[in-house]
Amino acid sequence: MSRSFTVLFVALVLPLVVCGQYLMMPDSTNNRVVLFDPFDGSVVNPNYFALGGGTPIHAMQVGNEIWVSEQVGDKVSRFDLFGNPLGAISGGLDNIRGMGFINNTVYVTNAGTANGAPGNAVVMFDTTGNNLGYFTTTGYAPSPFGVLEHMGAMLVSSSSGNDDIHRFSLAGNPLGTFHNSTSLNFVEQMNYAKDGNVLAAGFSSNNVVRLDVNTGAILASFTASGARGVYQLGNGNIMWTSGSGAYVYDVGTGQSTLVYSGGGRYVDYLLIPEPASLSLLAVAGVVVARRRS
């Protein structure tokens, strides 16, 4: 096989896998991963790759893999950057939601006790999927929903009291309330705003709030019915999601516009590196396999 044919084969077989920066979101209604432009929130690929169901909540890049938490499936499914399945992490997980990737450790929020799971807790894994233990959130952030790295520690959001968002050390020691008020309820995803403060999606309070990164005090908010995911775009507008899909909130007009219809969940950053050698190796493997068959 000539090199020119190999390159052509890459172009034909992998037209949707382009190096660059994206935002990704699991669509839990249509069971697929959707890609958006990180600058303006426009849809880049409405069906990047299919998911097997299990109510996917959070798709997160872990090195050269994409890990997807499944709330009902009670597992974390793993894919390569082309969307090919690499297996799943299961056992010891039940009713999982959002995840965080901090210092090469993956933190997975857990709320159930089936499958040997620890109940309201954050379960930890290394990047190869080995279970590193867990820490309980009972009494601090019952029914945890999201994890965000914060000043050498982490924030854990909750769907119920005592705290909307509680701060824990990376080892799981409670460090105190970050935010708890009647203005924000059932917090799902958290992310950083461009000004360095914290954005939080309030599912029951039907809003997205911006919290002071140091004190947790509310600095601003806007209406976002049934908000689940949140991410500030490069142009300053804010993408937020709900059971209806993905919206972009225009900070200038104060209006939200639906940009994608489906089961909106958490929004996270995806970097597909310049993969010329990776793509060619992948194709070479296919060619070799065919020659040997």
PDB file of N, CA, C and O in Angstrom, residues 248-288:
ATOM      1  N   VAL A 248     -27.548  28.353  24.739  1.00  0.00           N
ATOM      2  CA  VAL A 248     -26.497  29.360  24.904  1.00  0.00           C
ATOM      3  C   VAL A 248     -27.149  30.626  25.438  1.00  0.00           C
ATOM      4  O   VAL A 248     -28.082  31.168  24.827  1.00  0.00           O
ATOM      5  N   TYR A 249     -26.663  31.060  26.599  1.00  0.00           N
ATOM      6  CA  TYR A 249     -27.143  32.287  27.218  1.00  0.00           C
ATOM      7  C   TYR A 249     -26.274  33.440  26.757  1.00  0.00           C
ATOM      8  O   TYR A 249     -25.054  33.430  26.946  1.00  0.00           O
ATOM      9  N   ASP A 250     -26.891  34.433  26.116  1.00  0.00           N
ATOM     10  CA  ASP A 250     -26.202  35.624  25.638  1.00  0.00           C
ATOM     11  C   ASP A 250     -26.072  36.613  26.795  1.00  0.00           C
ATOM     12  O   ASP A 250     -27.088  37.128  27.283  1.00  0.00           O
ATOM     13  N   VAL A 251     -24.872  36.861  27.238  1.00  0.00           N
ATOM     14  CA  VAL A 251     -24.673  37.738  28.399  1.00  0.00           C
ATOM     15  C   VAL A 251     -25.030  39.180  28.086  1.00  0.00           C
ATOM     16  O   VAL A 251     -25.280  39.977  29.000  1.00  0.00           O
ATOM     17  N   GLY A 252     -25.065  39.530  26.803  1.00  0.00           N
ATOM     18  CA  GLY A 252     -25.422  40.884  26.422  1.00  0.00           C
ATOM     19  C   GLY A 252     -26.913  41.138  26.429  1.00  0.00           C
ATOM     20  O   GLY A 252     -27.383  42.157  26.935  1.00  0.00           O
ATOM     21  N   THR A 253     -27.672  40.186  25.895  1.00  0.00           N
ATOM     22  CA  THR A 253     -29.127  40.362  25.793  1.00  0.00           C
ATOM     23  C   THR A 253     -29.875  39.736  26.959  1.00  0.00           C
ATOM     24  O   THR A 253     -31.052  40.033  27.171  1.00  0.00           O
ATOM     25  N   GLY A 254     -29.225  38.833  27.681  1.00  0.00           N
ATOM     26  CA  GLY A 254     -29.900  38.141  28.781  1.00  0.00           C
ATOM     27  C   GLY A 254     -30.875  37.084  28.305  1.00  0.00           C
ATOM     28  O   GLY A 254     -31.753  36.660  29.067  1.00  0.00           O
ATOM     29  N   GLN A 255     -30.710  36.611  27.071  1.00  0.00           N
ATOM     30  CA  GLN A 255     -31.614  35.611  26.506  1.00  0.00           C
ATOM     31  C   GLN A 255     -30.886  34.305  26.240  1.00  0.00           C
ATOM     32  O   GLN A 255     -29.711  34.281  25.881  1.00  0.00           O
ATOM     33  N   SER A 256     -31.613  33.186  26.423  1.00  0.00           N
ATOM     34  CA  SER A 256     -31.072  31.870  26.131  1.00  0.00           C
ATOM     35  C   SER A 256     -31.674  31.329  24.846  1.00  0.00           C
ATOM     36  O   SER A 256     -32.884  31.463  24.618  1.00  0.00           O
ATOM     37  N   THR A 257     -30.847  30.705  24.011  1.00  0.00           N
ATOM     38  CA  THR A 257     -31.290  30.143  22.738  1.00  0.00           C
ATOM     39  C   THR A 257     -30.948  28.663  22.691  1.00  0.00           C
ATOM     40  O   THR A 257     -29.805  28.267  22.975  1.00  0.00           O
ATOM     41  N   LEU A 258     -31.930  27.836  22.337  1.00  0.00           N
ATOM     42  CA  LEU A 258     -31.703  26.406  22.199  1.00  0.00           C
ATOM     43  C   LEU A 258     -30.858  26.152  20.957  1.00  0.00           C
ATOM     44  O   LEU A 258     -31.220  26.565  19.851  1.00  0.00           O
ATOM     45  N   VAL A 259     -29.723  25.459  21.129  1.00  0.00           N
ATOM     46  CA  VAL A 259     -28.848  25.162  19.997  1.00  0.00           C
ATOM     47  C   VAL A 259     -28.827  23.677  19.664  1.00  0.00           C
ATOM     48  O   VAL A 259     -28.361  23.293  18.598  1.00  0.00           O
ATOM     49  N   TYR A 260     -29.326  22.856  20.594  1.00  0.00           N
ATOM     50  CA  TYR A 260     -29.374  21.414  20.348  1.00  0.00           C
ATOM     51  C   TYR A 260     -30.512  20.821  21.150  1.00  0.00           C
ATOM     52  O   TYR A 260     -30.625  21.055  22.357  1.00  0.00           O
ATOM     53  N   SER A 261     -31.362  20.021  20.492  1.00  0.00           N
ATOM     54  CA  SER A 261     -32.482  19.361  21.164  1.00  0.00           C
ATOM     55  C   SER A 261     -32.113  17.928  21.508  1.00  0.00           C
ATOM     56  O   SER A 261     -31.620  17.187  20.652  1.00  0.00           O
ATOM     57  N   GLY A 262     -32.358  17.547  22.763  1.00  0.00           N
ATOM     58  CA  GLY A 262     -32.056  16.201  23.218  1.00  0.00           C
ATOM     59  C   GLY A 262     -31.945  16.182  24.725  1.00  0.00           C
ATOM     60  O   GLY A 262     -32.343  17.138  25.398  1.00  0.00           O
ATOM     61  N   GLY A 263     -31.409  15.121  25.274  1.00  0.00           N
ATOM     62  CA  GLY A 263     -31.258  15.005  26.722  1.00  0.00           C
ATOM     63  C   GLY A 263     -29.941  15.605  27.167  1.00  0.00           C
ATOM     64  O   GLY A 263     -28.920  14.911  27.249  1.00  0.00           O
ATOM     65  N   GLY A 264     -29.942  16.890  27.449  1.00  0.00           N
ATOM     66  CA  GLY A 264     -28.716  17.590  27.806  1.00  0.00           C
ATOM     67  C   GLY A 264     -28.158  17.156  29.153  1.00  0.00           C
ATOM     68  O   GLY A 264     -28.905  16.999  30.119  1.00  0.00           O
ATOM     69  N   ARG A 265     -26.853  16.975  29.215  1.00  0.00           N
ATOM     70  CA  ARG A 265     -26.177  16.597  30.456  1.00  0.00           C
ATOM     71  C   ARG A 265     -24.945  17.485  30.658  1.00  0.00           C
ATOM     72  O   ARG A 265     -24.943  18.628  30.231  1.00  0.00           O
ATOM     73  N   TYR A 266     -23.906  16.958  31.284  1.00  0.00           N
ATOM     74  CA  TYR A 266     -22.747  17.789  31.604  1.00  0.00           C
ATOM     75  C   TYR A 266     -21.946  18.113  30.344  1.00  0.00           C
ATOM     76  O   TYR A 266     -21.871  17.319  29.400  1.00  0.00           O
ATOM     77  N   VAL A 267     -21.325  19.284  30.374  1.00  0.00           N
ATOM     78  CA  VAL A 267     -20.517  19.760  29.255  1.00  0.00           C
ATOM     79  C   VAL A 267     -19.062  19.782  29.692  1.00  0.00           C
ATOM     80  O   VAL A 267     -18.736  20.312  30.759  1.00  0.00           O
ATOM     81  N   ASP A 268     -18.194  19.225  28.866  1.00  0.00           N
ATOM     82  CA  ASP A 268     -16.777  19.201  29.235  1.00  0.00           C
ATOM     83  C   ASP A 268     -15.916  19.426  28.002  1.00  0.00           C
ATOM     84  O   ASP A 268     -16.352  19.249  26.858  1.00  0.00           O
ATOM     85  N   TYR A 269     -14.668  19.790  28.269  1.00  0.00           N
ATOM     86  CA  TYR A 269     -13.701  20.131  27.225  1.00  0.00           C
ATOM     87  C   TYR A 269     -13.079  18.862  26.646  1.00  0.00           C
ATOM     88  O   TYR A 269     -12.784  17.915  27.377  1.00  0.00           O
ATOM     89  N   LEU A 270     -12.879  18.863  25.336  1.00  0.00           N
ATOM     90  CA  LEU A 270     -12.235  17.745  24.651  1.00  0.00           C
ATOM     91  C   LEU A 270     -11.148  18.282  23.742  1.00  0.00           C
ATOM     92  O   LEU A 270     -11.395  19.153  22.903  1.00  0.00           O
ATOM     93  N   LEU A 271      -9.944  17.779  23.910  1.00  0.00           N
ATOM     94  CA  LEU A 271      -8.824  18.121  23.037  1.00  0.00           C
ATOM     95  C   LEU A 271      -8.411  16.873  22.272  1.00  0.00           C
ATOM     96  O   LEU A 271      -8.003  15.874  22.867  1.00  0.00           O
ATOM     97  N   ILE A 272      -8.557  16.935  20.963  1.00  0.00           N
ATOM     98  CA  ILE A 272      -8.061  15.859  20.115  1.00  0.00           C
ATOM     99  C   ILE A 272      -6.725  16.337  19.555  1.00  0.00           C
ATOM    100  O   ILE A 272      -6.685  17.264  18.746  1.00  0.00           O
ATOM    101  N   PRO A 273      -5.628  15.744  20.010  1.00  0.00           N
ATOM    102  CA  PRO A 273      -4.307  16.222  19.606  1.00  0.00           C
ATOM    103  C   PRO A 273      -4.017  15.935  18.145  1.00  0.00           C
ATOM    104  O   PRO A 273      -4.710  15.153  17.495  1.00  0.00           O
ATOM    105  N   GLU A 274      -2.969  16.589  17.632  1.00  0.00           N
ATOM    106  CA  GLU A 274      -2.519  16.340  16.260  1.00  0.00           C
ATOM    107  C   GLU A 274      -2.161  14.854  16.156  1.00  0.00           C
ATOM    108  O   GLU A 274      -1.136  14.418  16.676  1.00  0.00           O
ATOM    109  N   PRO A 275      -3.026  14.060  15.514  1.00  0.00           N
ATOM    110  CA  PRO A 275      -2.848  12.603  15.636  1.00  0.00           C
ATOM    111  C   PRO A 275      -2.347  11.931  14.359  1.00  0.00           C
ATOM    112  O   PRO A 275      -2.721  10.813  14.074  1.00  0.00           O
ATOM    113  N   ALA A 276      -1.528  12.632  13.561  1.00  0.00           N
ATOM    114  CA  ALA A 276      -1.116  12.050  12.288  1.00  0.00           C
ATOM    115  C   ALA A 276      -0.512  10.669  12.487  1.00  0.00           C
ATOM    116  O   ALA A 276      -0.910   9.702  11.839  1.00  0.00           O
ATOM    117  N   SER A 277       0.422  10.567  13.407  1.00  0.00           N
ATOM    118  CA  SER A 277       1.066   9.270  13.624  1.00  0.00           C
ATOM    119  C   SER A 277       0.091   8.267  14.215  1.00  0.00           C
ATOM    120  O   SER A 277       0.088   7.089  13.845  1.00  0.00           O
ATOM    121  N   LEU A 278      -0.782   8.731  15.125  1.00  0.00           N
ATOM    122  CA  LEU A 278      -1.760   7.833  15.736  1.00  0.00           C
ATOM    123  C   LEU A 278      -2.716   7.288  14.692  1.00  0.00           C
ATOM    124  O   LEU A 278      -3.018   6.093  14.651  1.00  0.00           O
ATOM    125  N   SER A 279      -3.190   8.163  13.800  1.00  0.00           N
ATOM    126  CA  SER A 279      -4.129   7.743  12.768  1.00  0.00           C
ATOM    127  C   SER A 279      -3.480   6.758  11.807  1.00  0.00           C
ATOM    128  O   SER A 279      -4.068   5.739  11.436  1.00  0.00           O
ATOM    129  N   LEU A 280      -2.248   7.048  11.417  1.00  0.00           N
ATOM    130  CA  LEU A 280      -1.564   6.175  10.479  1.00  0.00           C
ATOM    131  C   LEU A 280      -1.277   4.813  11.092  1.00  0.00           C
ATOM    132  O   LEU A 280      -1.374   3.781  10.433  1.00  0.00           O
ATOM    133  N   LEU A 281      -0.928   4.823  12.391  1.00  0.00           N
ATOM    134  CA  LEU A 281      -0.696   3.553  13.068  1.00  0.00           C
ATOM    135  C   LEU A 281      -1.980   2.741  13.141  1.00  0.00           C
ATOM    136  O   LEU A 281      -1.974   1.529  12.970  1.00  0.00           O
ATOM    137  N   ALA A 282      -3.091   3.436  13.416  1.00  0.00           N
ATOM    138  CA  ALA A 282      -4.371   2.739  13.501  1.00  0.00           C
ATOM    139  C   ALA A 282      -4.725   2.102  12.157  1.00  0.00           C
ATOM    140  O   ALA A 282      -5.154   0.955  12.083  1.00  0.00           O
ATOM    141  N   VAL A 283      -4.516   2.871  11.063  1.00  0.00           N
ATOM    142  CA  VAL A 283      -4.808   2.352   9.733  1.00  0.00           C
ATOM    143  C   VAL A 283      -3.857   1.215   9.387  1.00  0.00           C
ATOM    144  O   VAL A 283      -4.246   0.190   8.829  1.00  0.00           O
ATOM    145  N   ALA A 284      -2.574   1.382   9.749  1.00  0.00           N
ATOM    146  CA  ALA A 284      -1.598   0.341   9.469  1.00  0.00           C
ATOM    147  C   ALA A 284      -2.000  -0.956  10.130  1.00  0.00           C
ATOM    148  O   ALA A 284      -1.854  -2.048   9.561  1.00  0.00           O
ATOM    149  N   GLY A 285      -2.542  -0.850  11.349  1.00  0.00           N
ATOM    150  CA  GLY A 285      -2.983  -2.044  12.055  1.00  0.00           C
ATOM    151  C   GLY A 285      -4.097  -2.746  11.309  1.00  0.00           C
ATOM    152  O   GLY A 285      -4.138  -3.977  11.222  1.00  0.00           O
ATOM    153  N   VAL A 286      -5.020  -1.946  10.741  1.00  0.00           N
ATOM    154  CA  VAL A 286      -6.111  -2.529   9.965  1.00  0.00           C
ATOM    155  C   VAL A 286      -5.574  -3.205   8.723  1.00  0.00           C
ATOM    156  O   VAL A 286      -5.964  -4.318   8.360  1.00  0.00           O
ATOM    157  N   VAL A 287      -4.630  -2.525   8.037  1.00  0.00           N
ATOM    158  CA  VAL A 287      -4.066  -3.075   6.803  1.00  0.00           C
ATOM    159  C   VAL A 287      -3.341  -4.382   7.079  1.00  0.00           C
ATOM    160  O   VAL A 287      -3.503  -5.371   6.367  1.00  0.00           O
ATOM    161  N   VAL A 288      -2.524  -4.408   8.138  1.00  0.00           N
ATOM    162  CA  VAL A 288      -1.787  -5.623   8.492  1.00  0.00           C
ATOM    163  C   VAL A 288      -2.753  -6.760   8.781  1.00  0.00           C
ATOM    164  O   VAL A 288      -2.577  -7.895   8.353  1.00  0.00           O
TER     165      VAL A 288
END
